Amino acid sequence: MATVGTGIRAQKARATRVRMRRAALDLFVEQGYVASSMQAIARRAGVAVQTLYFTFGTKRALLTEILDTAVAGDDDPVPTLERPWVARALAAEPVEQLRLQARAAREIYERVAPVLAVMRGAASADPEIAELWETNNAQRATVQNHLIEALAGKTTLRAGMDTTTAVDIALALQTPETYQFLTARRGWSPERWEHWVADALTTQLLPA
């Protein structure tokens, strides 16, 4: 019975944590990160503010967890480079690898775009969020470097292309700003963005 009770409590705690993250993101999107107080987030989530502080500690830690779970798509503490989609991409033929990379980028941006918009808006006013933004950019570069090095190990890159330039091109084509511009402002579907990125990566990085 104790095991069942413990499991139920853990499920309730996880559901409450998810509810607090959702409430925070909703407020961040509606009124901005700086203007959203922990008290307001707690009210939106239907919890005591002490519960919010006990769970996350700070508003920055709350935003960090929102970002991490949005990128991953779940709560599992598995680094990006150990995710199944990375293993599939690394095992694939060159063209298919680039298509898998574009698909993963689209799926991640569909989840994370609102969070990144919040971070971009807050970075100029909050040095800690600016640091979080730069950390996210560095992490994306690390992932792309790993993938492009694997690609270069499978095939010759386009004439005159080195891996550093290839990483730069991959990052430039897959920036969150480009995704947001084309999908939110120019009306592209996420799938259209995915296919455009895959085709552009193939054209730019692989031999004709």
Coordinates of N, CA and C in Angstrom, one line a residue, residues 37-175:
S37 N 5.3 38.0 -12.2 CA 5.8 37.8 -10.9 C 5.5 36.3 -10.5
M38 N 6.3 35.8 -9.5 CA 6.1 34.5 -9.0 C 4.7 34.4 -8.4
Q39 N 4.3 35.5 -7.8 CA 2.9 35.4 -7.2 C 1.9 35.3 -8.2
A40 N 2.0 36.0 -9.3 CA 1.0 35.8 -10.4 C 1.0 34.4 -11.0
I41 N 2.2 33.9 -11.2 CA 2.4 32.5 -11.7 C 1.7 31.5 -10.8
A42 N 1.9 31.7 -9.5 CA 1.3 30.8 -8.5 C -0.2 30.9 -8.6
R43 N -0.8 32.1 -8.7 CA -2.2 32.2 -8.8 C -2.7 31.6 -10.0
R44 N -2.1 31.8 -11.2 CA -2.5 31.2 -12.4 C -2.5 29.6 -12.3
A45 N -1.5 29.1 -11.6 CA -1.3 27.6 -11.5 C -2.2 27.1 -10.4
G46 N -2.8 27.9 -9.5 CA -3.6 27.4 -8.5 C -2.9 26.8 -7.3
V47 N -1.6 27.3 -7.1 CA -0.8 26.8 -6.0 C -0.4 28.0 -5.1
A48 N 0.1 27.6 -3.9 CA 0.7 28.6 -3.0 C 2.0 29.1 -3.6
V49 N 2.3 30.4 -3.4 CA 3.6 30.9 -4.0 C 4.8 30.1 -3.3
Q50 N 4.6 29.7 -2.1 CA 5.7 28.9 -1.4 C 6.0 27.6 -2.1
T51 N 4.9 27.0 -2.7 CA 5.1 25.8 -3.4 C 5.9 26.1 -4.7
L52 N 5.6 27.2 -5.3 CA 6.4 27.5 -6.6 C 7.8 27.7 -6.3
Y53 N 8.1 28.5 -5.2 CA 9.5 28.7 -4.8 C 10.2 27.4 -4.4
F54 N 9.5 26.6 -3.6 CA 10.1 25.3 -3.2 C 10.4 24.4 -4.3
T55 N 9.6 24.4 -5.3 CA 9.8 23.6 -6.5 C 10.9 24.0 -7.4
F56 N 11.0 25.4 -7.7 CA 11.9 25.9 -8.7 C 13.0 26.8 -8.1
G57 N 12.7 27.4 -7.0 CA 13.7 28.3 -6.4 C 13.7 29.7 -6.9
T58 N 13.8 29.9 -8.2 CA 13.8 31.2 -8.8 C 13.0 31.2 -10.1
K59 N 12.7 32.4 -10.5 CA 12.0 32.5 -11.8 C 12.9 32.1 -13.0
R60 N 14.2 32.4 -12.9 CA 15.1 32.0 -13.9 C 15.2 30.5 -14.0
A61 N 15.2 29.8 -12.9 CA 15.3 28.4 -12.9 C 14.0 27.8 -13.5
L62 N 12.9 28.4 -13.2 CA 11.6 28.0 -13.8 C 11.6 28.1 -15.3
L63 N 12.1 29.3 -15.8 CA 12.2 29.5 -17.3 C 13.2 28.4 -17.9
T64 N 14.3 28.2 -17.2 CA 15.3 27.2 -17.6 C 14.6 25.8 -17.8
E65 N 13.8 25.4 -16.8 CA 13.2 24.1 -16.9 C 12.1 24.1 -18.0
I66 N 11.4 25.2 -18.2 CA 10.5 25.3 -19.3 C 11.2 25.1 -20.6
L67 N 12.3 25.8 -20.8 CA 13.1 25.6 -22.0 C 13.6 24.2 -22.2
D68 N 14.2 23.6 -21.2 CA 14.8 22.3 -21.3 C 13.7 21.2 -21.6
T69 N 12.5 21.3 -21.0 CA 11.5 20.3 -21.3 C 10.9 20.5 -22.7
A70 N 10.8 21.8 -23.1 CA 10.3 22.1 -24.5 C 11.3 21.5 -25.5
V71 N 12.6 21.7 -25.3 CA 13.6 21.2 -26.3 C 13.5 19.7 -26.3
A72 N 13.4 19.1 -25.2 CA 13.4 17.6 -25.1 C 12.1 17.0 -25.5
G73 N 11.0 17.7 -25.2 CA 9.7 17.1 -25.4 C 9.2 16.2 -24.3
D74 N 10.0 16.1 -23.2 CA 9.6 15.3 -22.1 C 10.4 15.8 -20.9
D75 N 10.2 15.1 -19.7 CA 10.9 15.4 -18.5 C 12.1 14.6 -18.2
D76 N 12.4 13.7 -19.2 CA 13.5 12.8 -18.9 C 14.8 13.5 -19.0
P77 N 15.7 13.3 -18.0 CA 17.0 14.0 -18.0 C 18.0 13.4 -19.0
V78 N 17.7 13.4 -20.3 CA 18.5 12.8 -21.3 C 19.1 13.9 -22.2
P79 N 20.4 14.0 -22.3 CA 21.0 15.1 -23.1 C 20.6 15.0 -24.6
T80 N 20.6 16.1 -25.3 CA 20.2 16.0 -26.7 C 20.9 15.0 -27.5
L81 N 22.3 15.0 -27.3 CA 23.1 14.1 -28.1 C 22.9 12.6 -27.8
E82 N 22.1 12.3 -26.7 CA 21.8 10.9 -26.4 C 20.4 10.6 -26.8
R83 N 19.7 11.5 -27.4 CA 18.3 11.3 -27.8 C 18.2 10.3 -29.0
P84 N 17.1 9.5 -29.1 CA 17.0 8.5 -30.2 C 17.2 9.2 -31.6
W85 N 16.6 10.4 -31.8 CA 16.7 11.0 -33.2 C 18.1 11.2 -33.6
V86 N 19.0 11.5 -32.6 CA 20.4 11.8 -33.0 C 21.1 10.4 -33.4
A87 N 20.8 9.4 -32.7 CA 21.3 8.1 -33.1 C 20.8 7.7 -34.5
R88 N 19.6 7.9 -34.8 CA 19.1 7.6 -36.1 C 19.8 8.4 -37.2
A89 N 20.0 9.7 -36.9 CA 20.6 10.6 -37.9 C 22.1 10.2 -38.1
L90 N 22.8 9.8 -37.0 CA 24.2 9.4 -37.2 C 24.3 8.1 -37.9
A91 N 23.3 7.2 -37.8 CA 23.4 6.0 -38.5 C 22.9 6.0 -40.0
A92 N 22.3 7.2 -40.4 CA 21.7 7.3 -41.7 C 22.7 7.7 -42.8
E93 N 22.3 7.4 -44.0 CA 23.1 7.9 -45.2 C 23.0 9.4 -45.2
P94 N 24.0 10.1 -45.8 CA 24.1 11.6 -45.7 C 22.9 12.4 -46.0
V95 N 22.2 12.1 -47.1 CA 21.0 12.9 -47.4 C 19.9 12.6 -46.4
E96 N 19.7 11.4 -46.0 CA 18.7 11.1 -45.0 C 19.1 11.7 -43.6
Q97 N 20.4 11.7 -43.3 CA 20.8 12.4 -42.1 C 20.4 13.8 -42.0
L98 N 20.6 14.5 -43.1 CA 20.2 15.9 -43.2 C 18.7 16.1 -43.1
R99 N 17.9 15.2 -43.7 CA 16.5 15.3 -43.6 C 16.0 15.0 -42.1
L100 N 16.7 14.1 -41.5 CA 16.3 13.8 -40.1 C 16.7 15.0 -39.2
Q101 N 17.8 15.6 -39.5 CA 18.2 16.8 -38.7 C 17.1 17.9 -38.9
A102 N 16.7 18.1 -40.1 CA 15.7 19.2 -40.3 C 14.3 18.8 -39.7
R103 N 14.0 17.5 -39.7 CA 12.7 17.1 -39.0 C 12.8 17.4 -37.5
A104 N 13.9 17.0 -36.9 CA 14.1 17.2 -35.5 C 14.1 18.7 -35.1
A105 N 14.7 19.5 -36.0 CA 14.7 20.9 -35.7 C 13.3 21.5 -35.8
R106 N 12.5 21.0 -36.8 CA 11.1 21.5 -36.9 C 10.3 21.0 -35.6
E107 N 10.5 19.8 -35.2 CA 9.7 19.3 -34.1 C 10.1 20.1 -32.8
I108 N 11.4 20.4 -32.6 CA 11.8 21.1 -31.5 C 11.3 22.5 -31.5
Y109 N 11.4 23.2 -32.6 CA 10.9 24.6 -32.7 C 9.4 24.7 -32.6
E110 N 8.7 23.7 -33.0 CA 7.2 23.7 -32.8 C 6.9 23.8 -31.3
R111 N 7.7 23.1 -30.5 CA 7.5 23.1 -29.0 C 8.2 24.4 -28.4
V112 N 9.3 24.8 -28.8 CA 10.2 25.7 -28.1 C 10.0 27.2 -28.6
A113 N 9.4 27.4 -29.7 CA 9.4 28.8 -30.3 C 8.8 29.8 -29.3
P114 N 7.7 29.5 -28.6 CA 7.2 30.5 -27.7 C 8.2 30.8 -26.5
V115 N 8.9 29.8 -26.1 CA 9.9 30.0 -25.0 C 11.0 30.9 -25.5
L116 N 11.5 30.6 -26.7 CA 12.6 31.4 -27.2 C 12.2 32.9 -27.4
A117 N 11.0 33.1 -27.8 CA 10.5 34.4 -28.0 C 10.5 35.2 -26.7
V118 N 10.1 34.5 -25.6 CA 10.1 35.1 -24.3 C 11.5 35.4 -23.9
M119 N 12.4 34.5 -24.1 CA 13.8 34.7 -23.8 C 14.4 35.9 -24.5
R120 N 14.1 36.0 -25.8 CA 14.7 37.1 -26.6 C 14.2 38.4 -26.1
G121 N 12.9 38.4 -25.7 CA 12.3 39.7 -25.2 C 12.9 40.1 -23.9
A122 N 13.3 39.1 -23.1 CA 13.8 39.4 -21.7 C 15.3 39.6 -21.7
A123 N 16.0 39.1 -22.7 CA 17.5 39.1 -22.6 C 18.1 40.5 -22.5
S124 N 17.4 41.5 -23.1 CA 18.0 42.9 -23.1 C 17.8 43.5 -21.7
A125 N 16.8 43.1 -20.9 CA 16.6 43.7 -19.6 C 17.1 42.9 -18.5
D126 N 17.4 41.6 -18.7 CA 17.8 40.7 -17.6 C 19.1 40.0 -18.0
P127 N 20.2 40.3 -17.4 CA 21.5 39.7 -17.7 C 21.5 38.2 -17.5
E128 N 20.8 37.7 -16.6 CA 20.7 36.2 -16.4 C 20.0 35.5 -17.5
I129 N 19.0 36.2 -18.1 CA 18.3 35.6 -19.2 C 19.1 35.7 -20.5
A130 N 19.9 36.8 -20.6 CA 20.8 37.0 -21.7 C 21.9 35.8 -21.6
E131 N 22.3 35.5 -20.5 CA 23.3 34.4 -20.3 C 22.6 33.1 -20.7
L132 N 21.4 32.9 -20.3 CA 20.6 31.6 -20.7 C 20.5 31.6 -22.2
W133 N 20.2 32.7 -22.8 CA 20.1 32.7 -24.3 C 21.4 32.3 -25.0
E134 N 22.5 32.9 -24.5 CA 23.8 32.5 -25.0 C 24.1 31.0 -24.8
T135 N 23.7 30.5 -23.6 CA 24.0 29.1 -23.4 C 23.2 28.2 -24.3
N136 N 22.0 28.6 -24.6 CA 21.1 27.9 -25.6 C 21.8 27.9 -27.0
N137 N 22.3 29.0 -27.4 CA 23.0 29.1 -28.7 C 24.2 28.3 -28.7
A138 N 25.0 28.2 -27.6 CA 26.2 27.4 -27.6 C 25.8 25.9 -27.6
Q139 N 24.7 25.5 -27.0 CA 24.3 24.1 -27.0 C 23.9 23.7 -28.4
R140 N 23.2 24.6 -29.1 CA 22.8 24.3 -30.5 C 24.0 24.1 -31.4
A141 N 25.0 25.0 -31.1 CA 26.3 24.8 -31.9 C 27.0 23.5 -31.6
T142 N 27.0 23.1 -30.4 CA 27.6 21.8 -30.0 C 26.9 20.7 -30.7
V143 N 25.6 20.7 -30.7 CA 24.9 19.6 -31.4 C 25.1 19.6 -32.9
Q144 N 25.1 20.8 -33.5 CA 25.4 20.8 -35.0 C 26.8 20.4 -35.3
N145 N 27.8 20.8 -34.5 CA 29.1 20.4 -34.7 C 29.3 18.9 -34.7
H146 N 28.6 18.2 -33.7 CA 28.7 16.8 -33.6 C 28.1 16.1 -34.9
L147 N 26.9 16.6 -35.3 CA 26.2 16.1 -36.5 C 27.0 16.3 -37.7
I148 N 27.6 17.5 -37.9 CA 28.3 17.8 -39.2 C 29.6 17.0 -39.2
E149 N 30.3 16.8 -38.1 CA 31.5 16.0 -38.1 C 31.2 14.6 -38.5
A150 N 30.0 14.1 -38.0 CA 29.6 12.7 -38.4 C 29.3 12.7 -39.9
L151 N 28.7 13.7 -40.4 CA 28.4 13.8 -41.9 C 29.7 13.8 -42.7
A152 N 30.7 14.5 -42.2 CA 31.9 14.6 -43.0 C 32.7 13.3 -42.9
G153 N 32.4 12.5 -41.9 CA 33.0 11.1 -41.8 C 32.4 10.1 -42.8
K154 N 31.2 10.5 -43.3 CA 30.5 9.5 -44.2 C 30.7 9.9 -45.6
T155 N 30.9 11.2 -45.9 CA 31.0 11.6 -47.3 C 31.9 12.8 -47.5
T156 N 32.3 13.1 -48.7 CA 33.0 14.3 -48.9 C 32.0 15.4 -48.9
L157 N 32.4 16.5 -48.3 CA 31.5 17.7 -48.3 C 31.6 18.4 -49.7
R158 N 30.8 19.4 -49.9 CA 30.8 20.1 -51.1 C 32.2 20.7 -51.3
A159 N 32.6 20.9 -52.6 CA 34.0 21.3 -52.9 C 34.3 22.6 -52.2
G160 N 35.4 22.7 -51.5 CA 35.9 23.9 -50.8 C 35.2 24.1 -49.4
M161 N 34.4 23.1 -49.0 CA 33.7 23.2 -47.7 C 34.5 22.5 -46.6
D162 N 34.8 23.2 -45.5 CA 35.3 22.6 -44.4 C 34.2 22.4 -43.3
T163 N 34.5 21.6 -42.3 CA 33.5 21.4 -41.3 C 33.0 22.6 -40.5
T164 N 34.0 23.5 -40.3 CA 33.6 24.7 -39.5 C 32.6 25.5 -40.3
T165 N 32.8 25.7 -41.6 CA 31.9 26.5 -42.5 C 30.6 25.7 -42.6
A166 N 30.6 24.4 -42.7 CA 29.4 23.6 -42.7 C 28.6 23.7 -41.5
V167 N 29.2 23.8 -40.3 CA 28.5 24.0 -39.1 C 27.8 25.4 -39.1
D168 N 28.6 26.4 -39.5 CA 28.0 27.7 -39.6 C 26.8 27.8 -40.5
I169 N 26.8 27.1 -41.6 CA 25.7 27.1 -42.6 C 24.5 26.4 -41.9
A170 N 24.8 25.2 -41.3 CA 23.7 24.5 -40.6 C 23.0 25.3 -39.6
L171 N 23.8 26.0 -38.8 CA 23.3 26.9 -37.7 C 22.5 28.0 -38.3
A172 N 23.0 28.7 -39.4 CA 22.3 29.8 -40.0 C 21.0 29.4 -40.6
L173 N 20.9 28.2 -41.2 CA 19.7 27.8 -41.8 C 18.6 27.4 -40.8
Q174 N 19.1 27.0 -39.6 CA 18.2 26.5 -38.6 C 18.0 27.4 -37.4
T175 N 18.2 28.7 -37.6 CA 18.1 29.6 -36.4 C 16.6 29.7 -36.0

